[in-house]
mmCIF file with all atom_site columns, C-alpha atoms in Angstrom:
data_model
loop_
_atom_site.group_PDB
_atom_site.id
_atom_site.type_symbol
_atom_site.label_atom_id
_atom_site.label_alt_id
_atom_site.label_comp_id
_atom_site.label_asym_id
_atom_site.label_entity_id
_atom_site.label_seq_id
_atom_site.pdbx_PDB_ins_code
_atom_site.Cartn_x
_atom_site.Cartn_y
_atom_site.Cartn_z
_atom_site.occupancy
_atom_site.B_iso_or_equiv
_atom_site.pdbx_formal_charge
_atom_site.auth_seq_id
_atom_site.auth_comp_id
_atom_site.auth_asym_id
_atom_site.auth_atom_id
_atom_site.pdbx_PDB_model_num
ATOM 1   C CA . ASP A 1 1   ? -16.395 1.495   17.680 1.00 95.00 ? 1   ASP A CA 1
ATOM 2   C CA . ILE A 1 2   ? -17.479 -0.290  20.499 1.00 96.00 ? 2   ILE A CA 1
ATOM 3   C CA . VAL A 1 3   ? -15.863 1.055   23.522 1.00 98.00 ? 3   VAL A CA 1
ATOM 4   C CA . MET A 1 4   ? -14.545 -0.952  26.509 1.00 98.00 ? 4   MET A CA 1
ATOM 5   C CA . THR A 1 5   ? -14.149 0.196   30.085 1.00 98.00 ? 5   THR A CA 1
ATOM 6   C CA . GLN A 1 6   ? -12.850 -2.197  33.021 1.00 98.00 ? 6   GLN A CA 1
ATOM 7   C CA . SER A 1 7   ? -12.902 -0.939  36.677 1.00 96.00 ? 7   SER A CA 1
ATOM 8   C CA . PRO A 1 8   ? -10.802 -0.916  38.686 1.00 96.00 ? 8   PRO A CA 1
ATOM 9   C CA . ASP A 1 9   ? -7.836  0.623   36.763 1.00 97.00 ? 9   ASP A CA 1
ATOM 10  C CA . SER A 1 10  ? -5.852  -1.299  39.926 1.00 97.00 ? 10  SER A CA 1
ATOM 11  C CA . LEU A 1 11  ? -5.980  -4.077  42.362 1.00 96.00 ? 11  LEU A CA 1
ATOM 12  C CA . ALA A 1 12  ? -4.430  -5.493  45.504 1.00 98.00 ? 12  ALA A CA 1
ATOM 13  C CA . VAL A 1 13  ? -5.267  -8.342  46.874 1.00 97.00 ? 13  VAL A CA 1
ATOM 14  C CA . SER A 1 14  ? -3.351  -10.708 49.249 1.00 97.00 ? 14  SER A CA 1
ATOM 15  C CA . LEU A 1 15  ? -2.484  -14.481 48.180 1.00 98.00 ? 15  LEU A CA 1
ATOM 16  C CA . GLY A 1 16  ? -5.235  -16.736 48.880 1.00 97.00 ? 16  GLY A CA 1
ATOM 17  C CA . GLU A 1 17  ? -8.406  -14.087 48.161 1.00 98.00 ? 17  GLU A CA 1
ATOM 18  C CA . ARG A 1 18  ? -10.330 -13.836 45.027 1.00 98.00 ? 18  ARG A CA 1
ATOM 19  C CA . ALA A 1 19  ? -9.665  -11.117 42.591 1.00 98.00 ? 19  ALA A CA 1
ATOM 20  C CA . THR A 1 20  ? -12.704 -9.756  40.589 1.00 98.00 ? 20  THR A CA 1
ATOM 21  C CA . ILE A 1 21  ? -12.181 -7.421  37.488 1.00 98.00 ? 21  ILE A CA 1
ATOM 22  C CA . ASN A 1 22  ? -15.527 -5.786  35.853 1.00 98.00 ? 22  ASN A CA 1
ATOM 23  C CA . CYS A 1 23  ? -15.805 -4.943  31.843 1.00 98.00 ? 23  CYS A CA 1
ATOM 24  C CA . LYS A 1 24  ? -18.083 -3.953  30.268 1.00 98.00 ? 24  LYS A CA 1
ATOM 25  C CA . SER A 1 25  ? -18.786 -2.709  26.947 1.00 98.00 ? 25  SER A CA 1
ATOM 26  C CA . SER A 1 26  ? -20.807 0.518   25.258 1.00 98.00 ? 26  SER A CA 1
ATOM 27  C CA . GLN A 1 27  ? -22.313 -1.995  23.095 1.00 97.00 ? 27  GLN A CA 1
ATOM 28  C CA . ASN A 1 28  ? -24.011 -5.466  23.169 1.00 96.00 ? 28  ASN A CA 1
ATOM 29  C CA . VAL A 1 29  ? -22.158 -8.046  22.281 1.00 95.00 ? 29  VAL A CA 1
ATOM 30  C CA . LEU A 1 30  ? -24.357 -11.329 22.542 1.00 93.00 ? 30  LEU A CA 1
ATOM 31  C CA . TYR A 1 31  ? -25.008 -12.181 18.700 1.00 90.00 ? 31  TYR A CA 1
ATOM 32  C CA . GLY A 1 32  ? -28.653 -13.222 18.802 1.00 85.00 ? 32  GLY A CA 1
ATOM 33  C CA . SER A 1 33  ? -28.395 -16.046 16.205 1.00 89.00 ? 33  SER A CA 1
ATOM 34  C CA . ASN A 1 34  ? -25.851 -18.060 18.443 1.00 89.00 ? 34  ASN A CA 1
ATOM 35  C CA . SER A 1 35  ? -26.601 -16.295 21.943 1.00 90.00 ? 35  SER A CA 1
ATOM 36  C CA . LYS A 1 36  ? -22.653 -15.977 22.886 1.00 92.00 ? 36  LYS A CA 1
ATOM 37  C CA . SER A 1 37  ? -21.237 -12.773 23.849 1.00 96.00 ? 37  SER A CA 1
ATOM 38  C CA . TYR A 1 38  ? -18.342 -12.247 21.872 1.00 96.00 ? 38  TYR A CA 1
ATOM 39  C CA . LEU A 1 39  ? -15.945 -10.988 25.169 1.00 97.00 ? 39  LEU A CA 1
ATOM 40  C CA . ALA A 1 40  ? -12.704 -12.401 26.019 1.00 98.00 ? 40  ALA A CA 1
ATOM 41  C CA . TRP A 1 41  ? -9.948  -12.168 28.838 1.00 98.00 ? 41  TRP A CA 1
ATOM 42  C CA . TYR A 1 42  ? -6.800  -11.580 28.296 1.00 98.00 ? 42  TYR A CA 1
ATOM 43  C CA . GLN A 1 43  ? -3.452  -11.878 30.487 1.00 98.00 ? 43  GLN A CA 1
ATOM 44  C CA . ARG A 1 44  ? -0.182  -10.364 30.166 1.00 97.00 ? 44  ARG A CA 1
ATOM 45  C CA . LYS A 1 45  ? 2.554   -9.779  31.660 1.00 96.00 ? 45  LYS A CA 1
ATOM 46  C CA . PRO A 1 46  ? 5.859   -8.157  31.475 1.00 91.00 ? 46  PRO A CA 1
ATOM 47  C CA . GLY A 1 47  ? 7.497   -9.159  28.573 1.00 91.00 ? 47  GLY A CA 1
ATOM 48  C CA . GLN A 1 48  ? 5.314   -12.006 27.468 1.00 95.00 ? 48  GLN A CA 1
ATOM 49  C CA . PRO A 1 49  ? 2.740   -11.833 25.047 1.00 96.00 ? 49  PRO A CA 1
ATOM 50  C CA . PRO A 1 50  ? -1.045  -11.693 26.238 1.00 97.00 ? 50  PRO A CA 1
ATOM 51  C CA . LYS A 1 51  ? -2.043  -15.235 26.741 1.00 98.00 ? 51  LYS A CA 1
ATOM 52  C CA . LEU A 1 52  ? -5.600  -16.296 25.968 1.00 98.00 ? 52  LEU A CA 1
ATOM 53  C CA . LEU A 1 53  ? -7.752  -17.586 29.274 1.00 98.00 ? 53  LEU A CA 1
ATOM 54  C CA . ILE A 1 54  ? -11.680 -17.183 28.515 1.00 98.00 ? 54  ILE A CA 1
ATOM 55  C CA . TYR A 1 55  ? -13.449 -16.404 25.186 1.00 97.00 ? 55  TYR A CA 1
ATOM 56  C CA . TRP A 1 56  ? -17.539 -16.309 24.752 1.00 97.00 ? 56  TRP A CA 1
ATOM 57  C CA . ALA A 1 57  ? -17.070 -14.771 28.362 1.00 97.00 ? 57  ALA A CA 1
ATOM 58  C CA . SER A 1 58  ? -17.588 -17.748 30.488 1.00 98.00 ? 58  SER A CA 1
ATOM 59  C CA . THR A 1 59  ? -15.472 -20.552 28.113 1.00 98.00 ? 59  THR A CA 1
ATOM 60  C CA . ARG A 1 60  ? -12.045 -21.346 29.804 1.00 98.00 ? 60  ARG A CA 1
ATOM 61  C CA . GLU A 1 61  ? -9.178  -21.803 26.814 1.00 97.00 ? 61  GLU A CA 1
ATOM 62  C CA . SER A 1 62  ? -7.784  -25.338 27.442 1.00 96.00 ? 62  SER A CA 1
ATOM 63  C CA . GLY A 1 63  ? -4.700  -25.264 30.151 1.00 96.00 ? 63  GLY A CA 1
ATOM 64  C CA . VAL A 1 64  ? -5.988  -22.328 31.860 1.00 98.00 ? 64  VAL A CA 1
ATOM 65  C CA . PRO A 1 65  ? -6.343  -23.193 35.491 1.00 97.00 ? 65  PRO A CA 1
ATOM 66  C CA . ASP A 1 66  ? -10.014 -23.719 36.355 1.00 96.00 ? 66  ASP A CA 1
ATOM 67  C CA . ARG A 1 67  ? -9.339  -20.916 39.431 1.00 98.00 ? 67  ARG A CA 1
ATOM 68  C CA . PHE A 1 68  ? -9.517  -18.285 36.834 1.00 98.00 ? 68  PHE A CA 1
ATOM 69  C CA . SER A 1 69  ? -14.075 -18.049 35.653 1.00 98.00 ? 69  SER A CA 1
ATOM 70  C CA . GLY A 1 70  ? -15.836 -15.788 33.114 1.00 98.00 ? 70  GLY A CA 1
ATOM 71  C CA . SER A 1 71  ? -19.466 -14.152 33.635 1.00 97.00 ? 71  SER A CA 1
ATOM 72  C CA . GLY A 1 72  ? -21.839 -12.271 32.569 1.00 96.00 ? 72  GLY A CA 1
ATOM 73  C CA . SER A 1 73  ? -23.472 -10.939 28.883 1.00 95.00 ? 73  SER A CA 1
ATOM 74  C CA . GLY A 1 74  ? -24.696 -8.397  26.898 1.00 92.00 ? 74  GLY A CA 1
ATOM 75  C CA . THR A 1 75  ? -22.329 -5.216  28.104 1.00 96.00 ? 75  THR A CA 1
ATOM 76  C CA . ASP A 1 76  ? -21.504 -6.561  31.465 1.00 97.00 ? 76  ASP A CA 1
ATOM 77  C CA . PHE A 1 77  ? -18.865 -8.737  32.261 1.00 98.00 ? 77  PHE A CA 1
ATOM 78  C CA . THR A 1 78  ? -16.271 -10.024 35.283 1.00 98.00 ? 78  THR A CA 1
ATOM 79  C CA . LEU A 1 79  ? -13.390 -11.960 35.543 1.00 98.00 ? 79  LEU A CA 1
ATOM 80  C CA . THR A 1 80  ? -13.266 -13.847 38.601 1.00 98.00 ? 80  THR A CA 1
ATOM 81  C CA . ILE A 1 81  ? -9.625  -15.713 40.323 1.00 98.00 ? 81  ILE A CA 1
ATOM 82  C CA . SER A 1 82  ? -11.142 -17.689 42.895 1.00 97.00 ? 82  SER A CA 1
ATOM 83  C CA . SER A 1 83  ? -7.866  -17.788 44.938 1.00 97.00 ? 83  SER A CA 1
ATOM 84  C CA . LEU A 1 84  ? -4.729  -15.499 43.834 1.00 98.00 ? 84  LEU A CA 1
ATOM 85  C CA . ARG A 1 85  ? -1.339  -17.458 43.630 1.00 98.00 ? 85  ARG A CA 1
ATOM 86  C CA . ALA A 1 86  ? 2.115   -15.477 43.150 1.00 97.00 ? 86  ALA A CA 1
ATOM 87  C CA . GLU A 1 87  ? 2.174   -16.148 39.384 1.00 97.00 ? 87  GLU A CA 1
ATOM 88  C CA . ASP A 1 88  ? -1.026  -14.360 38.793 1.00 98.00 ? 88  ASP A CA 1
ATOM 89  C CA . VAL A 1 89  ? 0.200   -11.256 39.351 1.00 98.00 ? 89  VAL A CA 1
ATOM 90  C CA . ALA A 1 90  ? -0.322  -9.547  35.528 1.00 98.00 ? 90  ALA A CA 1
ATOM 91  C CA . VAL A 1 91  ? -2.335  -6.933  34.063 1.00 98.00 ? 91  VAL A CA 1
ATOM 92  C CA . TYR A 1 92  ? -5.563  -8.121  32.678 1.00 98.00 ? 92  TYR A CA 1
ATOM 93  C CA . TYR A 1 93  ? -7.723  -6.697  29.653 1.00 98.00 ? 93  TYR A CA 1
ATOM 94  C CA . CYS A 1 94  ? -11.458 -7.977  28.215 1.00 98.00 ? 94  CYS A CA 1
ATOM 95  C CA . GLN A 1 95  ? -11.884 -7.486  23.974 1.00 98.00 ? 95  GLN A CA 1
ATOM 96  C CA . GLN A 1 96  ? -14.458 -7.488  22.329 1.00 97.00 ? 96  GLN A CA 1
ATOM 97  C CA . TYR A 1 97  ? -14.774 -9.624  18.621 1.00 96.00 ? 97  TYR A CA 1
ATOM 98  C CA . TYR A 1 98  ? -17.710 -8.790  17.485 1.00 95.00 ? 98  TYR A CA 1
ATOM 99  C CA . SER A 1 99  ? -17.423 -6.822  15.574 1.00 94.00 ? 99  SER A CA 1
ATOM 100 C CA . SER A 1 100 ? -15.108 -4.694  13.953 1.00 93.00 ? 100 SER A CA 1
ATOM 101 C CA . PRO A 1 101 ? -12.709 -2.514  14.958 1.00 96.00 ? 101 PRO A CA 1
ATOM 102 C CA . TYR A 1 102 ? -12.321 -5.353  17.749 1.00 97.00 ? 102 TYR A CA 1
ATOM 103 C CA . THR A 1 103 ? -11.459 -2.875  20.924 1.00 97.00 ? 103 THR A CA 1
ATOM 104 C CA . PHE A 1 104 ? -10.016 -4.226  24.211 1.00 98.00 ? 104 PHE A CA 1
ATOM 105 C CA . GLY A 1 105 ? -10.393 -2.328  27.945 1.00 98.00 ? 105 GLY A CA 1
ATOM 106 C CA . GLN A 1 106 ? -7.750  -0.054  29.192 1.00 97.00 ? 106 GLN A CA 1
ATOM 107 C CA . GLY A 1 107 ? -6.487  -2.900  31.482 1.00 98.00 ? 107 GLY A CA 1
ATOM 108 C CA . THR A 1 108 ? -6.260  -3.867  35.213 1.00 98.00 ? 108 THR A CA 1
ATOM 109 C CA . LYS A 1 109 ? -3.280  -4.546  36.861 1.00 98.00 ? 109 LYS A CA 1
ATOM 110 C CA . LEU A 1 110 ? -3.156  -6.932  39.535 1.00 98.00 ? 110 LEU A CA 1
ATOM 111 C CA . GLU A 1 111 ? -0.990  -7.273  42.365 1.00 97.00 ? 111 GLU A CA 1
ATOM 112 C CA . ILE A 1 112 ? -0.633  -8.442  45.502 1.00 97.00 ? 112 ILE A CA 1
ATOM 113 C CA . LYS A 1 113 ? -1.216  -6.426  48.800 1.00 96.00 ? 113 LYS A CA 1
ATOM 114 C CA . GLN B 2 1   ? 2.679   -26.280 18.378 1.00 90.00 ? 1   GLN B CA 1
ATOM 115 C CA . VAL B 2 2   ? 1.350   -23.165 17.262 1.00 93.00 ? 2   VAL B CA 1
ATOM 116 C CA . GLN B 2 3   ? 4.509   -20.855 16.893 1.00 96.00 ? 3   GLN B CA 1
ATOM 117 C CA . LEU B 2 4   ? 3.962   -17.617 15.790 1.00 97.00 ? 4   LEU B CA 1
ATOM 118 C CA . GLN B 2 5   ? 7.454   -14.985 15.426 1.00 98.00 ? 5   GLN B CA 1
ATOM 119 C CA . GLU B 2 6   ? 7.765   -11.229 15.023 1.00 98.00 ? 6   GLU B CA 1
ATOM 120 C CA . SER B 2 7   ? 10.369  -9.525  12.570 1.00 97.00 ? 7   SER B CA 1
ATOM 121 C CA . GLY B 2 8   ? 12.059  -6.455  11.112 1.00 96.00 ? 8   GLY B CA 1
ATOM 122 C CA . PRO B 2 9   ? 13.852  -2.974  12.076 1.00 96.00 ? 9   PRO B CA 1
ATOM 123 C CA . GLY B 2 10  ? 13.954  -2.314  15.817 1.00 96.00 ? 10  GLY B CA 1
ATOM 124 C CA . LEU B 2 11  ? 14.275  1.457   14.204 1.00 97.00 ? 11  LEU B CA 1
ATOM 125 C CA . VAL B 2 12  ? 12.694  3.746   11.754 1.00 98.00 ? 12  VAL B CA 1
ATOM 126 C CA . LYS B 2 13  ? 13.011  7.128   10.635 1.00 98.00 ? 13  LYS B CA 1
ATOM 127 C CA . PRO B 2 14  ? 10.051  9.258   11.402 1.00 97.00 ? 14  PRO B CA 1
ATOM 128 C CA . SER B 2 15  ? 7.473   9.809   8.244  1.00 97.00 ? 15  SER B CA 1
ATOM 129 C CA . GLU B 2 16  ? 9.177   6.378   7.389  1.00 98.00 ? 16  GLU B CA 1
ATOM 130 C CA . THR B 2 17  ? 7.700   2.996   6.499  1.00 98.00 ? 17  THR B CA 1
ATOM 131 C CA . LEU B 2 18  ? 7.452   0.506   9.229  1.00 98.00 ? 18  LEU B CA 1
ATOM 132 C CA . SER B 2 19  ? 7.701   -3.180  7.929  1.00 98.00 ? 19  SER B CA 1
ATOM 133 C CA . LEU B 2 20  ? 7.441   -6.072  10.126 1.00 98.00 ? 20  LEU B CA 1
ATOM 134 C CA . THR B 2 21  ? 6.636   -9.705  9.384  1.00 98.00 ? 21  THR B CA 1
ATOM 135 C CA . CYS B 2 22  ? 5.425   -12.964 11.132 1.00 98.00 ? 22  CYS B CA 1
ATOM 136 C CA . ALA B 2 23  ? 6.489   -16.324 10.483 1.00 97.00 ? 23  ALA B CA 1
ATOM 137 C CA . VAL B 2 24  ? 3.675   -19.003 11.632 1.00 95.00 ? 24  VAL B CA 1
ATOM 138 C CA . SER B 2 25  ? 4.531   -22.487 12.269 1.00 93.00 ? 25  SER B CA 1
ATOM 139 C CA . GLY B 2 26  ? 2.233   -25.311 13.304 1.00 90.00 ? 26  GLY B CA 1
ATOM 140 C CA . SER B 2 27  ? -0.609  -23.475 11.735 1.00 87.00 ? 27  SER B CA 1
ATOM 141 C CA . SER B 2 28  ? -2.073  -24.126 8.317  1.00 84.00 ? 28  SER B CA 1
ATOM 142 C CA . MET B 2 29  ? -2.468  -20.265 6.602  1.00 83.00 ? 29  MET B CA 1
ATOM 143 C CA . THR B 2 30  ? -5.240  -21.978 4.570  1.00 81.00 ? 30  THR B CA 1
ATOM 144 C CA . SER B 2 31  ? -7.023  -23.857 7.441  1.00 77.00 ? 31  SER B CA 1
ATOM 145 C CA . GLY B 2 32  ? -10.440 -20.640 8.351  1.00 82.00 ? 32  GLY B CA 1
ATOM 146 C CA . TYR B 2 33  ? -8.667  -18.116 9.907  1.00 89.00 ? 33  TYR B CA 1
ATOM 147 C CA . TYR B 2 34  ? -7.347  -14.855 10.579 1.00 92.00 ? 34  TYR B CA 1
ATOM 148 C CA . TRP B 2 35  ? -4.012  -13.431 11.255 1.00 94.00 ? 35  TRP B CA 1
ATOM 149 C CA . GLY B 2 36  ? -3.467  -9.893  12.817 1.00 96.00 ? 36  GLY B CA 1
ATOM 150 C CA . TRP B 2 37  ? -1.663  -7.181  14.162 1.00 98.00 ? 37  TRP B CA 1
ATOM 151 C CA . ILE B 2 38  ? -2.247  -5.992  17.176 1.00 98.00 ? 38  ILE B CA 1
ATOM 152 C CA . ARG B 2 39  ? 0.178   -3.150  19.101 1.00 98.00 ? 39  ARG B CA 1
ATOM 153 C CA . ALA B 2 40  ? 0.908   -1.928  22.658 1.00 97.00 ? 40  ALA B CA 1
ATOM 154 C CA . PRO B 2 41  ? 3.023   1.710   23.026 1.00 95.00 ? 41  PRO B CA 1
ATOM 155 C CA . PRO B 2 42  ? 4.981   1.480   25.741 1.00 92.00 ? 42  PRO B CA 1
ATOM 156 C CA . GLY B 2 43  ? 2.798   1.768   29.144 1.00 90.00 ? 43  GLY B CA 1
ATOM 157 C CA . GLU B 2 44  ? -0.467  1.247   27.497 1.00 92.00 ? 44  GLU B CA 1
ATOM 158 C CA . GLY B 2 45  ? -2.944  -0.981  26.303 1.00 94.00 ? 45  GLY B CA 1
ATOM 159 C CA . LEU B 2 46  ? -3.506  -3.187  23.504 1.00 97.00 ? 46  LEU B CA 1
ATOM 160 C CA . GLU B 2 47  ? -4.577  -2.052  19.740 1.00 98.00 ? 47  GLU B CA 1
ATOM 161 C CA . TRP B 2 48  ? -5.439  -3.349  17.512 1.00 97.00 ? 48  TRP B CA 1
ATOM 162 C CA . ILE B 2 49  ? -4.705  -2.182  13.709 1.00 98.00 ? 49  ILE B CA 1
ATOM 163 C CA . GLY B 2 50  ? -5.987  -4.985  11.755 1.00 97.00 ? 50  GLY B CA 1
ATOM 164 C CA . SER B 2 51  ? -6.764  -8.370  10.064 1.00 95.00 ? 51  SER B CA 1
ATOM 165 C CA . MET B 2 52  ? -6.893  -10.612 6.866  1.00 93.00 ? 52  MET B CA 1
ATOM 166 C CA . TYR B 2 53  ? -7.810  -13.971 5.846  1.00 89.00 ? 53  TYR B CA 1
ATOM 167 C CA . HIS B 2 54  ? -5.691  -16.196 3.610  1.00 80.00 ? 54  HIS B CA 1
ATOM 168 C CA . SER B 2 55  ? -8.463  -14.689 0.543  1.00 83.00 ? 55  SER B CA 1
ATOM 169 C CA . GLY B 2 56  ? -6.893  -11.831 0.562  1.00 83.00 ? 56  GLY B CA 1
ATOM 170 C CA . SER B 2 57  ? -9.884  -9.685  2.696  1.00 89.00 ? 57  SER B CA 1
ATOM 171 C CA . THR B 2 58  ? -8.735  -7.329  4.894  1.00 92.00 ? 58  THR B CA 1
ATOM 172 C CA . PHE B 2 59  ? -9.999  -5.378  7.380  1.00 91.00 ? 59  PHE B CA 1
ATOM 173 C CA . TYR B 2 60  ? -8.359  -2.568  9.327  1.00 96.00 ? 60  TYR B CA 1
ATOM 174 C CA . LYS B 2 61  ? -8.405  -0.385  12.178 1.00 97.00 ? 61  LYS B CA 1
ATOM 175 C CA . PRO B 2 62  ? -10.495 2.823   10.920 1.00 96.00 ? 62  PRO B CA 1
ATOM 176 C CA . SER B 2 63  ? -7.832  5.705   11.612 1.00 96.00 ? 63  SER B CA 1
ATOM 177 C CA . LEU B 2 64  ? -5.119  3.838   10.624 1.00 97.00 ? 64  LEU B CA 1
ATOM 178 C CA . GLN B 2 65  ? -7.082  2.463   7.355  1.00 96.00 ? 65  GLN B CA 1
ATOM 179 C CA . SER B 2 66  ? -5.272  5.498   5.584  1.00 97.00 ? 66  SER B CA 1
ATOM 180 C CA . ARG B 2 67  ? -1.590  4.288   6.469  1.00 98.00 ? 67  ARG B CA 1
ATOM 181 C CA . VAL B 2 68  ? -1.849  0.584   6.867  1.00 98.00 ? 68  VAL B CA 1
ATOM 182 C CA . THR B 2 69  ? -1.384  -3.167  4.664  1.00 97.00 ? 69  THR B CA 1
ATOM 183 C CA . ILE B 2 70  ? -1.406  -6.637  5.855  1.00 96.00 ? 70  ILE B CA 1
ATOM 184 C CA . SER B 2 71  ? -0.839  -9.007  3.364  1.00 94.00 ? 71  SER B CA 1
ATOM 185 C CA . ILE B 2 72  ? 0.079   -13.138 2.996  1.00 92.00 ? 72  ILE B CA 1
ATOM 186 C CA . ASP B 2 73  ? 2.127   -15.278 1.858  1.00 90.00 ? 73  ASP B CA 1
ATOM 187 C CA . THR B 2 74  ? 0.554   -19.056 2.173  1.00 86.00 ? 74  THR B CA 1
ATOM 188 C CA . SER B 2 75  ? 3.799   -20.679 0.429  1.00 89.00 ? 75  SER B CA 1
ATOM 189 C CA . GLU B 2 76  ? 5.994   -18.831 2.246  1.00 91.00 ? 76  GLU B CA 1
ATOM 190 C CA . ASN B 2 77  ? 3.265   -18.933 5.237  1.00 92.00 ? 77  ASN B CA 1
ATOM 191 C CA . GLN B 2 78  ? 4.314   -15.908 6.733  1.00 95.00 ? 78  GLN B CA 1
ATOM 192 C CA . PHE B 2 79  ? 2.548   -12.260 6.685  1.00 96.00 ? 79  PHE B CA 1
ATOM 193 C CA . SER B 2 80  ? 3.206   -8.807  7.128  1.00 97.00 ? 80  SER B CA 1
ATOM 194 C CA . LEU B 2 81  ? 2.478   -5.224  8.543  1.00 98.00 ? 81  LEU B CA 1
ATOM 195 C CA . ARG B 2 82  ? 3.204   -2.487  6.356  1.00 98.00 ? 82  ARG B CA 1
ATOM 196 C CA . LEU B 2 83  ? 2.321   1.398   8.276  1.00 98.00 ? 83  LEU B CA 1
ATOM 197 C CA . GLU B 2 84  ? 3.442   4.453   6.457  1.00 98.00 ? 84  GLU B CA 1
ATOM 198 C CA . SER B 2 85  ? 4.499   7.758   7.438  1.00 98.00 ? 85  SER B CA 1
ATOM 199 C CA . VAL B 2 86  ? 4.965   7.296   11.112 1.00 98.00 ? 86  VAL B CA 1
ATOM 200 C CA . THR B 2 87  ? 5.403   9.296   13.592 1.00 98.00 ? 87  THR B CA 1
ATOM 201 C CA . ALA B 2 88  ? 6.620   8.828   17.779 1.00 97.00 ? 88  ALA B CA 1
ATOM 202 C CA . ALA B 2 89  ? 2.745   7.694   17.975 1.00 97.00 ? 89  ALA B CA 1
ATOM 203 C CA . ASP B 2 90  ? 3.278   4.746   16.358 1.00 98.00 ? 90  ASP B CA 1
ATOM 204 C CA . THR B 2 91  ? 6.452   3.441   18.709 1.00 98.00 ? 91  THR B CA 1
ATOM 205 C CA . ALA B 2 92  ? 4.979   0.628   20.156 1.00 98.00 ? 92  ALA B CA 1
ATOM 206 C CA . VAL B 2 93  ? 5.707   -3.501  20.782 1.00 97.00 ? 93  VAL B CA 1
ATOM 207 C CA . TYR B 2 94  ? 3.535   -4.761  17.977 1.00 98.00 ? 94  TYR B CA 1
ATOM 208 C CA . TYR B 2 95  ? 2.445   -8.872  17.990 1.00 98.00 ? 95  TYR B CA 1
ATOM 209 C CA . CYS B 2 96  ? 0.857   -10.411 14.923 1.00 98.00 ? 96  CYS B CA 1
ATOM 210 C CA . ALA B 2 97  ? -1.766  -13.026 16.276 1.00 97.00 ? 97  ALA B CA 1
ATOM 211 C CA . ARG B 2 98  ? -4.057  -15.642 15.260 1.00 95.00 ? 98  ARG B CA 1
ATOM 212 C CA . GLY B 2 99  ? -7.327  -15.477 14.640 1.00 93.00 ? 99  GLY B CA 1
ATOM 213 C CA . ARG B 2 100 ? -9.403  -18.059 15.286 1.00 90.00 ? 100 ARG B CA 1
ATOM 214 C CA . GLY B 2 101 ? -11.796 -19.301 12.567 1.00 78.00 ? 101 GLY B CA 1
ATOM 215 C CA . ASN B 2 102 ? -13.793 -16.594 11.568 1.00 76.00 ? 102 ASN B CA 1
ATOM 216 C CA . THR B 2 103 ? -13.218 -14.369 14.459 1.00 83.00 ? 103 THR B CA 1
ATOM 217 C CA . GLY B 2 104 ? -11.166 -11.465 15.864 1.00 90.00 ? 104 GLY B CA 1
ATOM 218 C CA . LEU B 2 105 ? -10.426 -13.958 19.353 1.00 95.00 ? 105 LEU B CA 1
ATOM 219 C CA . PHE B 2 106 ? -6.433  -13.950 19.015 1.00 97.00 ? 106 PHE B CA 1
ATOM 220 C CA . ASP B 2 107 ? -5.639  -17.537 20.665 1.00 95.00 ? 107 ASP B CA 1
ATOM 221 C CA . PHE B 2 108 ? -2.351  -17.508 19.807 1.00 96.00 ? 108 PHE B CA 1
ATOM 222 C CA . TRP B 2 109 ? 0.250   -14.846 19.859 1.00 98.00 ? 109 TRP B CA 1
ATOM 223 C CA . GLY B 2 110 ? 4.190   -13.693 18.402 1.00 98.00 ? 110 GLY B CA 1
ATOM 224 C CA . GLN B 2 111 ? 6.310   -12.970 21.338 1.00 97.00 ? 111 GLN B CA 1
ATOM 225 C CA . GLY B 2 112 ? 6.561   -9.070  20.442 1.00 97.00 ? 112 GLY B CA 1
ATOM 226 C CA . THR B 2 113 ? 8.847   -6.750  18.598 1.00 97.00 ? 113 THR B CA 1
ATOM 227 C CA . LEU B 2 114 ? 9.466   -3.153  19.930 1.00 97.00 ? 114 LEU B CA 1
ATOM 228 C CA . VAL B 2 115 ? 9.511   -0.532  17.068 1.00 98.00 ? 115 VAL B CA 1
ATOM 229 C CA . THR B 2 116 ? 10.746  2.798   17.673 1.00 98.00 ? 116 THR B CA 1
ATOM 230 C CA . VAL B 2 117 ? 9.822   6.178   15.048 1.00 98.00 ? 117 VAL B CA 1
ATOM 231 C CA . SER B 2 118 ? 12.795  8.119   15.793 1.00 96.00 ? 118 SER B CA 1
ATOM 232 C CA . SER B 2 119 ? 15.500  10.165  13.946 1.00 95.00 ? 119 SER B CA 1
#
């Protein structure tokens, strides 16, 4: 299985400031034939299902605000929220969909400082 | 608007079988999507359980494979999860979700349903 490890486990950021969450996969999730990294980011708020934010490591899902961005390739990835808003408080998960069993990171809890 | 909705018992006794159904609306189940189940134990992260294509091909998390069955009824636009011989460790919020294309990228999710395993 591909193990996904996020850092940090929790993060407190002031409103309007940048939040950065890292994700590392135990194996390369870059598919050579299409040069795409099979890495997604989800946002999960209490009582709500996960919401897809980013896929192919850096493609924003339709309707997701442009303050959310993803970067990275291969085994190291980053989710950045450029200017934190109160509604961004949530737990964020990375997920590899390169191979079954699909696996998620342990989650990063983002709070307001 | 794609919508998924889980239904099933919220309480299951140890050693019995957990059965959930996911009703799908706004999306054809035969148009090239995978359909999956994911769970989240209370206070914990997300765990993929398994996925199924409308053709019948299925794949499961290896550690659950001996106990899990996912089936699909395209005529009713729904798919189901069966998890046998449950224990307290199977207590979780269970989500159904649509897998985009032929991948494990989940773009639409149900609201989730809490299933508690307890006598």
